[in-house]
Short mmCIF file of C-alpha atoms in Angstrom, two decimals:
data_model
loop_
_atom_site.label_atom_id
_atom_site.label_comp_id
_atom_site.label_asym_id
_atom_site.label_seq_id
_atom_site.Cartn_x
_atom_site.Cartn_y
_atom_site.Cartn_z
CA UNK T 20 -31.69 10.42 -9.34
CA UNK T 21 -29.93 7.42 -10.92
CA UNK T 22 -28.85 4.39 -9.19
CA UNK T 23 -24.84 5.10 -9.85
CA UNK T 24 -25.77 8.90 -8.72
CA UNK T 25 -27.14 8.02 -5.64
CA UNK T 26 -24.87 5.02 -4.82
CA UNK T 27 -21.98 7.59 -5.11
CA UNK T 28 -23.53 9.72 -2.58
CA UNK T 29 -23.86 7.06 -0.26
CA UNK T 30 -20.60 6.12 -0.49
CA UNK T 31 -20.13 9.73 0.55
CA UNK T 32 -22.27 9.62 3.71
CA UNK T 33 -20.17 6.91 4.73
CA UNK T 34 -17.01 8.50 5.14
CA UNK T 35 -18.55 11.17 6.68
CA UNK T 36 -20.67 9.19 9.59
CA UNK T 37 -17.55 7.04 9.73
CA UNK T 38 -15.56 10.59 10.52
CA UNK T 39 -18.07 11.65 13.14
CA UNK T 40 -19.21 8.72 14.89
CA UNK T 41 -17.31 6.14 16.56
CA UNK T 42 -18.13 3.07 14.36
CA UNK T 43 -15.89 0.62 12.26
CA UNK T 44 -16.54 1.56 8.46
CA UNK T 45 -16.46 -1.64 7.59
CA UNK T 46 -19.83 -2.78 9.70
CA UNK T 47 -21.68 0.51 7.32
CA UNK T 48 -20.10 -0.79 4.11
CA UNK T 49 -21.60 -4.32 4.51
CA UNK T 50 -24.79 -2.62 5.60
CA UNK T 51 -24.94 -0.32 2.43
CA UNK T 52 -23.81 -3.41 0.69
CA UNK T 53 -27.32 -4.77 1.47
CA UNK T 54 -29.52 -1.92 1.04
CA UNK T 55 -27.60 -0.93 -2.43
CA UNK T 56 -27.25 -4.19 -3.87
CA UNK T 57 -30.18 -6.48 -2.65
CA UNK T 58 -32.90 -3.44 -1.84
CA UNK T 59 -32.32 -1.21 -4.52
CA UNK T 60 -30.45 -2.87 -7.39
CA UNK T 61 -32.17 -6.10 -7.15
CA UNK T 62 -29.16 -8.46 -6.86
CA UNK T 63 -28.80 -10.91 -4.82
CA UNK T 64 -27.27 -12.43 -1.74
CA UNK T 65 -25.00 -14.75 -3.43
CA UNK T 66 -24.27 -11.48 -5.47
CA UNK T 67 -23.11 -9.63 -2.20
CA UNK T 68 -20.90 -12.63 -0.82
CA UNK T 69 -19.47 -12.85 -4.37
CA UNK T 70 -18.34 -8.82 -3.66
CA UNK T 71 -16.58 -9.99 -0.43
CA UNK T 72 -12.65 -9.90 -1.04
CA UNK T 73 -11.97 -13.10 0.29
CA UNK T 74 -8.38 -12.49 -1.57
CA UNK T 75 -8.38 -9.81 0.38
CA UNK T 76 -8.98 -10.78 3.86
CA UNK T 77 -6.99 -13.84 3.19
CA UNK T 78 -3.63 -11.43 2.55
CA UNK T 79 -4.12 -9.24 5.39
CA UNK T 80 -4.69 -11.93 7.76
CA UNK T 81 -2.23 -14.77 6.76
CA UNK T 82 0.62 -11.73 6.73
CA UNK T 83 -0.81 -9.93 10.22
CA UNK T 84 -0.83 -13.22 11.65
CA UNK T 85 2.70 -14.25 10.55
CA UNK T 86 4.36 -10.81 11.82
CA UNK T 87 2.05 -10.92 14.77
CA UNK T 88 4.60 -13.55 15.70
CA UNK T 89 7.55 -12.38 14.10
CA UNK T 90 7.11 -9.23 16.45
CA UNK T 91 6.39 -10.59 19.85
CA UNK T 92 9.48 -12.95 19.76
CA UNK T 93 11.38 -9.79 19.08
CA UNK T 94 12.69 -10.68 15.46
CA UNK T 95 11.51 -7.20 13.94
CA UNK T 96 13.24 -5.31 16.31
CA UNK T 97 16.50 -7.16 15.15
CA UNK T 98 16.48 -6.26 12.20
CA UNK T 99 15.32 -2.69 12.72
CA UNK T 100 18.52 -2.82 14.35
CA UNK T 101 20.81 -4.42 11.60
CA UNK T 102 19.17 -1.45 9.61
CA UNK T 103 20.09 1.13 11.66
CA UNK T 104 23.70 -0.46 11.31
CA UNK T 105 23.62 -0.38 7.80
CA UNK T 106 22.80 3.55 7.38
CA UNK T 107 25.53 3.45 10.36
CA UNK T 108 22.57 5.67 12.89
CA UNK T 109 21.80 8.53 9.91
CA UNK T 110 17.84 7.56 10.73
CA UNK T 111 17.30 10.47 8.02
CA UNK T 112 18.27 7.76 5.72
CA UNK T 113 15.54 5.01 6.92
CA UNK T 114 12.51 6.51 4.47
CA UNK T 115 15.15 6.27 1.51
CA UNK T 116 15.83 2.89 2.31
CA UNK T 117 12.32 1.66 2.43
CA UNK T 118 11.74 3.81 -0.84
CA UNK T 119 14.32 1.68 -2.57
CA UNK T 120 13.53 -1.30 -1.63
CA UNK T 121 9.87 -0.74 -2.91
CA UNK T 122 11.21 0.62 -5.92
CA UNK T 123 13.43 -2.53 -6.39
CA UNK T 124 11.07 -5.20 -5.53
CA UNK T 125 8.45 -3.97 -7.71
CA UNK T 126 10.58 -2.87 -10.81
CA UNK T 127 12.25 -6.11 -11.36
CA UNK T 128 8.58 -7.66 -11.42
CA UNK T 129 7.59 -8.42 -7.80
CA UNK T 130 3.56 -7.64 -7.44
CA UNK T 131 3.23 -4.42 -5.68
CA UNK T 132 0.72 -6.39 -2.66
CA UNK T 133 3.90 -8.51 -2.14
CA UNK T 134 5.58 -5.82 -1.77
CA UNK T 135 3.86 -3.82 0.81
CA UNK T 136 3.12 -7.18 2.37
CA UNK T 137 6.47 -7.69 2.96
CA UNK T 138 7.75 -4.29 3.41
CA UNK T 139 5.12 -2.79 5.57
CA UNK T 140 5.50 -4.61 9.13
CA UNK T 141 9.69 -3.55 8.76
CA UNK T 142 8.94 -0.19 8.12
CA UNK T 143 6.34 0.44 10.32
CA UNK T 144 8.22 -1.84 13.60
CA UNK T 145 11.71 0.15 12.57
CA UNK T 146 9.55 3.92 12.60
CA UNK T 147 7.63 3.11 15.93
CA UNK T 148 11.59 2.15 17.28
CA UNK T 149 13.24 5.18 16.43
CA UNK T 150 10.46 8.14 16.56
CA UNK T 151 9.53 8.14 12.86
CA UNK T 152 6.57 9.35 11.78
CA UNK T 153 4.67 6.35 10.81
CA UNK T 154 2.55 8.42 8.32
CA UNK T 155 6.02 9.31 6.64
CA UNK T 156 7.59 5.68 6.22
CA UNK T 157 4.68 4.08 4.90
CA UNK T 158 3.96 7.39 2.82
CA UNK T 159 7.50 6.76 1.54
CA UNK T 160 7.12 2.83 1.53
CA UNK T 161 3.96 2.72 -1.21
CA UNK T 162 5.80 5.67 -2.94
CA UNK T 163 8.83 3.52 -3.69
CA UNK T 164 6.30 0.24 -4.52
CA UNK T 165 4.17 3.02 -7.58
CA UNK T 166 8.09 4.21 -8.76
CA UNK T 167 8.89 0.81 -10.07
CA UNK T 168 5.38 -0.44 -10.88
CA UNK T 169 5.29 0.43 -14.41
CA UNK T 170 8.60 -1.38 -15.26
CA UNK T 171 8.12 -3.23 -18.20
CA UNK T 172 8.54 -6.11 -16.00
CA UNK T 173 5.87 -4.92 -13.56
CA UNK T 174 2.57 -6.19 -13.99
CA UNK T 175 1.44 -1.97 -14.19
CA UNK T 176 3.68 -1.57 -17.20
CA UNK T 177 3.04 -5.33 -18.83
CA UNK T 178 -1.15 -4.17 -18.67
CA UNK T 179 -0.52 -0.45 -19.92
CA UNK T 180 2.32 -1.47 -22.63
CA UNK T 181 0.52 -4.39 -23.83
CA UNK T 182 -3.21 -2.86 -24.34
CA UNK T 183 -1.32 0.37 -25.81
CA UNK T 184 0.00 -2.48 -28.48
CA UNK T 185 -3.53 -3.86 -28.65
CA UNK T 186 -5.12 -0.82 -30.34
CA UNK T 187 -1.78 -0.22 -32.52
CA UNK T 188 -1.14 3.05 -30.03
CA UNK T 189 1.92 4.52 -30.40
CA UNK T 190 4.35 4.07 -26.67
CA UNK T 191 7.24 3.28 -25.01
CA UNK T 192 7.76 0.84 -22.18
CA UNK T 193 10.90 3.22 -21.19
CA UNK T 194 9.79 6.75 -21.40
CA UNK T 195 6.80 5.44 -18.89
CA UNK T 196 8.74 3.91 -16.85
CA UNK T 197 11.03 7.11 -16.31
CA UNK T 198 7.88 9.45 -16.57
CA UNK T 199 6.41 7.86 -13.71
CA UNK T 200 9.50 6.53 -11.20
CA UNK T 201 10.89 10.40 -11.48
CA UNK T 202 7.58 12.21 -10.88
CA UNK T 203 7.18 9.83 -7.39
CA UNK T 204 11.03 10.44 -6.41
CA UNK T 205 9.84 14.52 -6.63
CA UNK T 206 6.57 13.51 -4.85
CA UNK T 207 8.77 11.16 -2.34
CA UNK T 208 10.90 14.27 -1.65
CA UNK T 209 8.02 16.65 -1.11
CA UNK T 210 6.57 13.97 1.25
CA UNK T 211 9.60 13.92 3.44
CA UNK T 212 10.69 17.51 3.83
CA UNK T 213 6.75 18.17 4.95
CA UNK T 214 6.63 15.30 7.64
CA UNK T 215 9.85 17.13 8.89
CA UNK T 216 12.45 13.93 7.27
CA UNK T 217 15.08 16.96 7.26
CA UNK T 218 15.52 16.75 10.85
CA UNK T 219 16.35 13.26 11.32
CA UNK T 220 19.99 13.92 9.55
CA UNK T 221 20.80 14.72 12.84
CA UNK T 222 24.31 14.43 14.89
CA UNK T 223 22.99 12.37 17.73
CA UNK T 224 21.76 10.07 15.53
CA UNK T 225 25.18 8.54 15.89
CA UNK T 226 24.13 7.73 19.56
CA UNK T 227 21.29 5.52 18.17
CA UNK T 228 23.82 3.98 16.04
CA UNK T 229 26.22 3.01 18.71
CA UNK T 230 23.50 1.56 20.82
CA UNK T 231 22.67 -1.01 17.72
CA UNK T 232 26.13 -1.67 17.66
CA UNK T 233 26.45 -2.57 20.77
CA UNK T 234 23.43 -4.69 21.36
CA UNK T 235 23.79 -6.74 18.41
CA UNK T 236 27.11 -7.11 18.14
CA UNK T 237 27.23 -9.73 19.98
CA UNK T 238 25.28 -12.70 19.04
CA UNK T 239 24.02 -15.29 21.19
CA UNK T 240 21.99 -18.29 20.29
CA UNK T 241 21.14 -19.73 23.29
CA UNK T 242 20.37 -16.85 25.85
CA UNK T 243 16.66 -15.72 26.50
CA UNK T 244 15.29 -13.76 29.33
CA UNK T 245 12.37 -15.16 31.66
CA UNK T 246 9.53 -13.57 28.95
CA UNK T 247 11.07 -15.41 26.37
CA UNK T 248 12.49 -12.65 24.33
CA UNK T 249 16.64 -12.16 24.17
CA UNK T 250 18.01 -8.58 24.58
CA UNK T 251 18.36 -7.93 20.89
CA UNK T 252 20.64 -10.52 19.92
CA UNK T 253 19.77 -13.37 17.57
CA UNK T 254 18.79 -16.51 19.52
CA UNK T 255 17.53 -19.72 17.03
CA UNK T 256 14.14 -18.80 17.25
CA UNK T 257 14.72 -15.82 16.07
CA UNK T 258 16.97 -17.50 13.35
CA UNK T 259 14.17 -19.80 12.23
CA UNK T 260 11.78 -16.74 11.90
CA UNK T 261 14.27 -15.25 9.62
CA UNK T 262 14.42 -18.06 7.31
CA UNK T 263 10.46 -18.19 7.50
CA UNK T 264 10.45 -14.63 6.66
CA UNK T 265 12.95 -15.57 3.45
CA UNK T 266 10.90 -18.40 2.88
CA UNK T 267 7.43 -16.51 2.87
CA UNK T 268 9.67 -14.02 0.09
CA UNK T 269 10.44 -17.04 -2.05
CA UNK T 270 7.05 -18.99 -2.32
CA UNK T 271 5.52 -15.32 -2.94
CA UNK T 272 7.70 -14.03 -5.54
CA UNK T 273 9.66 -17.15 -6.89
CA UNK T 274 6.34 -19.52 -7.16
CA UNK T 275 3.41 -16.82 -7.15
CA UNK T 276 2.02 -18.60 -4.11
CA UNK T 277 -0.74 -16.39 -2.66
CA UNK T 278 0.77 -14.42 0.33
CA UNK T 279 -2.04 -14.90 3.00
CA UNK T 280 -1.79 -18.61 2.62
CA UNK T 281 2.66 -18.65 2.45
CA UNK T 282 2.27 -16.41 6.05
CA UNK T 283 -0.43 -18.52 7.71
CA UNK T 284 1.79 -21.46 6.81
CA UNK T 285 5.13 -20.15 7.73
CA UNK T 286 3.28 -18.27 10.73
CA UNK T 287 1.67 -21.74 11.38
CA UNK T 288 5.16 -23.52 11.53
CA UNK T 289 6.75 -21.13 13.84
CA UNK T 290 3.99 -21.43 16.18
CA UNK T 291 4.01 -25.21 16.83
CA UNK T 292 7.96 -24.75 16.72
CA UNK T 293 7.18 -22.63 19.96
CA UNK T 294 3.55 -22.67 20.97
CA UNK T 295 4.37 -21.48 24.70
CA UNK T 296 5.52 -18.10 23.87
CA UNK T 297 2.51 -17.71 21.42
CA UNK T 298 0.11 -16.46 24.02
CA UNK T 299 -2.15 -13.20 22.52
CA UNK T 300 -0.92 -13.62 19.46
CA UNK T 301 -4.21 -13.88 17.88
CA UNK T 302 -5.43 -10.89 20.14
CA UNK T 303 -2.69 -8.54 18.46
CA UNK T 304 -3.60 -8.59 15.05
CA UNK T 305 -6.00 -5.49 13.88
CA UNK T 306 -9.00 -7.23 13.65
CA UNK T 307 -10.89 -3.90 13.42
CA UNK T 308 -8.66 -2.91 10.72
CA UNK T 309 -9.43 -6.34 8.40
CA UNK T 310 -13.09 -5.64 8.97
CA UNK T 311 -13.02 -2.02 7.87
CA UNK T 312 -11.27 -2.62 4.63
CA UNK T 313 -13.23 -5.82 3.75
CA UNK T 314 -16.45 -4.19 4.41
CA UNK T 315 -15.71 -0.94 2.20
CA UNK T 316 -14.15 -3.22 -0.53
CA UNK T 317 -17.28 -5.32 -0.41
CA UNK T 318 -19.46 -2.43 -0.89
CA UNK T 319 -16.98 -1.11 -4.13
CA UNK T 320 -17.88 -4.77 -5.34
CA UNK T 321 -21.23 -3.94 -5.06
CA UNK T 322 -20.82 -0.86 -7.05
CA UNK T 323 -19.10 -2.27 -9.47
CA UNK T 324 -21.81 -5.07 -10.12
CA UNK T 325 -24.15 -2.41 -10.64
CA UNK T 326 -22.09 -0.31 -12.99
CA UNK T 327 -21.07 2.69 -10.83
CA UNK T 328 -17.43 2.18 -12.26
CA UNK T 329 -18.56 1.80 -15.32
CA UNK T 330 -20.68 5.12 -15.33
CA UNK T 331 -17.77 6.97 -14.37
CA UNK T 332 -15.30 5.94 -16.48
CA UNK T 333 -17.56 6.52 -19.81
CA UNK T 334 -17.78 9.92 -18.64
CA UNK T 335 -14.23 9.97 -20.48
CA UNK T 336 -15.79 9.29 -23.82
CA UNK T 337 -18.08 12.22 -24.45
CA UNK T 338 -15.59 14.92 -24.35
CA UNK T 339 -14.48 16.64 -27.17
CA UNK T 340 -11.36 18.18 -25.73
CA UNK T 341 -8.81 16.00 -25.57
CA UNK T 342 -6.47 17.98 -22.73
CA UNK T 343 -9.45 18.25 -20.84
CA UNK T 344 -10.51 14.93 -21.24
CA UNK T 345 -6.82 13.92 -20.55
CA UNK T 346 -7.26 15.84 -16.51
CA UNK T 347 -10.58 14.03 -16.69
CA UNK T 348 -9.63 10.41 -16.87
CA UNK T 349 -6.87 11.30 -14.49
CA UNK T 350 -8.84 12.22 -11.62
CA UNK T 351 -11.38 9.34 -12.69
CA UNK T 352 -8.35 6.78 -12.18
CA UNK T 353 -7.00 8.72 -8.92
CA UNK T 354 -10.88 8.20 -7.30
CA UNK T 355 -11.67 4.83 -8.80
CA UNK T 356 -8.50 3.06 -7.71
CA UNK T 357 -8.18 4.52 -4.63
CA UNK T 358 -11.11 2.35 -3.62
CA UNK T 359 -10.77 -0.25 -6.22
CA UNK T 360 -8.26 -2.63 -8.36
CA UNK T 361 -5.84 -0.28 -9.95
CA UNK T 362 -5.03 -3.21 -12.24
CA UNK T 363 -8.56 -3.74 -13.73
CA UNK T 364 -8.85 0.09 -13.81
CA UNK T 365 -5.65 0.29 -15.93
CA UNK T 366 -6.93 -2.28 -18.47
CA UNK T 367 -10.45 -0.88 -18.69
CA UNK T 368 -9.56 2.72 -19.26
CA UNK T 369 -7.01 2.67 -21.69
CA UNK T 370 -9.74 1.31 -24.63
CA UNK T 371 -12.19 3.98 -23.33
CA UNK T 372 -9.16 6.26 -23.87
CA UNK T 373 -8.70 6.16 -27.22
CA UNK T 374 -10.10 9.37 -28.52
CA UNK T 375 -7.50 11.14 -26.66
CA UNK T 376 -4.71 9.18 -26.97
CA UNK T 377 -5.23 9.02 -31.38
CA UNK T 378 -5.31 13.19 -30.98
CA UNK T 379 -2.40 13.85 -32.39
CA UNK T 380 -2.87 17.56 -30.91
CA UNK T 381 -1.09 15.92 -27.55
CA UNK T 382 1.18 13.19 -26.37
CA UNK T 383 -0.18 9.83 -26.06
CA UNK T 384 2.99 9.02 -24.12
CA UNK T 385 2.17 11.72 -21.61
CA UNK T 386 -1.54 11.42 -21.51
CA UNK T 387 -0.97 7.18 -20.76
CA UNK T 388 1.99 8.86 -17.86
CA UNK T 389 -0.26 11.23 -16.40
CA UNK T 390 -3.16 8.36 -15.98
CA UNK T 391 -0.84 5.67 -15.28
CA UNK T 392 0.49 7.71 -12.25
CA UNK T 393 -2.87 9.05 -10.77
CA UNK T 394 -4.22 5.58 -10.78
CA UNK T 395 -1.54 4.43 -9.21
CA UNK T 396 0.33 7.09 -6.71
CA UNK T 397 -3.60 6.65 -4.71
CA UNK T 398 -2.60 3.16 -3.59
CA UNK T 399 -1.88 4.73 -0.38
CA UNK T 400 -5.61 4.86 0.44
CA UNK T 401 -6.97 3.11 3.46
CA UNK T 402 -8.89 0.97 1.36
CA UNK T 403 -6.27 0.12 -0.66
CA UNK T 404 -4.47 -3.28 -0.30
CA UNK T 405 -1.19 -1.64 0.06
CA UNK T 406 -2.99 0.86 2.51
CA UNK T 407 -4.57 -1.64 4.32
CA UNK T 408 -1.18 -3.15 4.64
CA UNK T 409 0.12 0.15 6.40
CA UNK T 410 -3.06 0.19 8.81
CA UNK T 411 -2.52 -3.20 9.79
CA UNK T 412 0.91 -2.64 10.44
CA UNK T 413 0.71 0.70 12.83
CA UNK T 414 2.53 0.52 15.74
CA UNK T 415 2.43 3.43 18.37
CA UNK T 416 -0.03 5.39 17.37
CA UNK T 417 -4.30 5.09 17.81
CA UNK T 418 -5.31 2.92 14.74
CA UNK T 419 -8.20 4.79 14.37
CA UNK T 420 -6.06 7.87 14.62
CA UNK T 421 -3.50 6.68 11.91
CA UNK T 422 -6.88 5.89 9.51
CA UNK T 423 -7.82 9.20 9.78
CA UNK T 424 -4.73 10.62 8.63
CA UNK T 425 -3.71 8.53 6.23
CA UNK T 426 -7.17 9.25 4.98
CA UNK T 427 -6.61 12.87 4.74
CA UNK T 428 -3.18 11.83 3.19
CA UNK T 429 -5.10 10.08 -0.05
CA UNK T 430 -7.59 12.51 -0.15
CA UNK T 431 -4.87 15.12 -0.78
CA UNK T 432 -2.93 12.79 -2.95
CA UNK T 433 -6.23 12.02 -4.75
CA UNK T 434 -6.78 16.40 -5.29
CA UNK T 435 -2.83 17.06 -6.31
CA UNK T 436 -1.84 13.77 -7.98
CA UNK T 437 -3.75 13.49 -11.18
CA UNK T 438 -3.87 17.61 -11.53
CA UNK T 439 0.56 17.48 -11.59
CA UNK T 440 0.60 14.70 -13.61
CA UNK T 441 -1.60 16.02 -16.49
CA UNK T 442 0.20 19.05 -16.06
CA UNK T 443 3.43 18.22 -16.01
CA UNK T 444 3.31 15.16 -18.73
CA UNK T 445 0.23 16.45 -20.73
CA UNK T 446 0.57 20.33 -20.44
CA UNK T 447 3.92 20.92 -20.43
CA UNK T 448 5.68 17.62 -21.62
CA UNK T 449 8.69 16.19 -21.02
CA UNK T 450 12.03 17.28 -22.82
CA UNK T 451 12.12 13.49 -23.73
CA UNK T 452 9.13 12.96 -25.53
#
């Protein structure tokens, strides 16, 4: 058995002890870090620290920590509130929101990871509030962030447009865009009538909406009960969160300043502004969570140092039928990035590609839209930064719990996803080309 064979396997066995047993993933995936890399590949220490996503674990702690705060002092659940005013108590309407938004932020060039970042906390605060499912919203969330990530302004589309220019491939920036942002609006739509959406476009739901009204109505900056929380108005605190929360959105997007280090210092900042009511703030954030998806992430690193990635996606090259070939590289992307960098996986496979995208037997725009969207559509994976983002963000339900299912969610986005795409873009094609 090779290496990448048996690497693969253990990979395997650790979703499936992880599934049984009640251990953190993350303590198995350092472990198998070890015995893969160091005891059986030959690398070395430095090579396993060098695996560790310190990116990673920077994000997800800088942004927990900030709307660890941003929740206790009650600043979420305001504007959950001035949501629910704005789709006037129709909480149907709440996934569709957060599906725009992702949409938005990403098309017009915002990174998908800021995105989710940002997003995540809202949706997730705003579903525990009002009885979503929390599977649904983020479901819905990360759906919206894939539909506008291959904008041409996106950094999805600017990879995929500019290595299709790179080896003189015939594309277009536009057709992928609208290949990929309509096939997750149908996927988006499945998504919500299965987690029961349907029912939230409810009558009472005007109740809900009348309650907002009422409580926030009326703003007060000055009164705060004996915990240190208002009763859902907006008090300065709360004020000066929001304009750290606007400020964590500018440095991010306007100035590309990493987003763990903008929400440790805004998070930072707010906390001195208030250390009394700070108590257990540190306690709150998922700890269990950040260990998890560093430890699997660290162990992909590992695989990838040894070629496992590699091995896979060369698999692509010895195939002599292109439409096959086409569903092949697919489902490679769907697995690969639902574990690893969908960005490094979109600039690596498009060269391996080639052969099937020069056939002039199919579509090169619908083979580079069916791969574009299976890579991408499986950022909803647990070990996924945007995933990650949704586990860190869970509120009401067992964390461990909301892994598992949101697990079973990728793994069924990682079986369907890449199968409709080839068929629908490769297959049968598009009316537009």
């Amino acid at each position: 058995m090779s290496i990448e064979i048996g690497a693969i396997i253990l990979l395997l066995l650790m979703f499936i002890i992880g599934a049984i047993l009640p251990i953190n993933i993350g303590i198995i995936g350092f472990v198998a870090a070890f015995i893969m890399g160091v005891l059986v590949s030959g690398l070395s220490v430095d090579d396993i620290f060098s695996a560790f996503p310190a990116d990673l674990f920077v994000l997800l702690a800088g942004v927990t920590f900030l709307f660890a705060i941003v929740q206790k002092n009650g600043t979420i659940d305001l504007i959950s509130k001035w949501g629910l005013l704005l789709v006037k108590g129709n909480t149907g309407l709440i996934p569709w929101i957060m599906f725009a938004l992702g949409a938005i932020l990403t098309s017009i060039g915002t990174s998908a990871i800021a995105s989710a970042s940002i997003l995540s906390p809202i949706a997730l605060r705003v579903a525990f509030q009002y009885k979503l499912n929390p599977l649904m919203m983020g479901l819905m969330l990360l759906i919206g962030v894939t539909a506008g990530g291959f904008s041409p302004l996106h950094l999805f589309g600017v990879i995929v447009n500019g290595m299709m220019d790179s080896q003189n491939l015939p594309h277009s920036p536009g057709l992928l865009f609208l290949n990929t942002f309509i096939l997750c609006v149908f996927v988006a739509i499945i998504v919500f009538i299965l987690f029961g959406g349907l029912r939230f476009f409810r009558k009472d739901s005007v109740h809900l909406y009348t309650a907002a009204t009422v409580e926030t109505i009326d703003i007060n900056v000055n009164q705060v009960d004996n915990s240190g929380k208002s009763e859902g108005r907006l008090t300065w605190y709360r004020g000066f969160t929001l304009l750290g929360i606007a400020l964590l959105v500018v440095l991010a997007l306007g100035y590309n300043v990493h987003m763990g280090f903008a929400g440790f210092g805004v998070g930072l900042a707010l906390f001195l502004m208030a250390p009394k009511r700070q108590e257990g703030v540190l306690q709150s954030m998922p700890w269990p969570i950040i260990l998890m998806v560093t430890g699997i992430v660290t162990y992909v690193g590992v695989l990838e140092q040894i070629g496992v990635i590699e091995y896979m996606t060369q698999l692509i090259a010895g195939m002599n039928n292109s439409v096959m070939a086409a569903l092949t590289a697919s489902y490679i992307g769907g697995i690969i990035s639902s574990f690893a960098s969908t960005t490094g996986f979109l600039a690596a496979i498009i060269p391996l590609a080639i052969p099937i995208l020069q056939d002039p037997t199919v579509s090169s725009i619908g083979v580079i839209s069916s791969i574009s969207f299976a890579s991408s559509i499986v950022d909803i994976s647990p070990f996924s930064t945007n995933g990650a983002m949704l586990l860190a963000n869970a509120q009401g339900i067992n964390q461990n719990e909301f892994f598992r299912k949101l697990l079973i969610a990728s793994a069924c986005f990682v079986v369907i996803g890449p199968g409709l795409a080839w068929l629908i873009f490769v297959v049968i094609g598009t009316p537009w080309g």
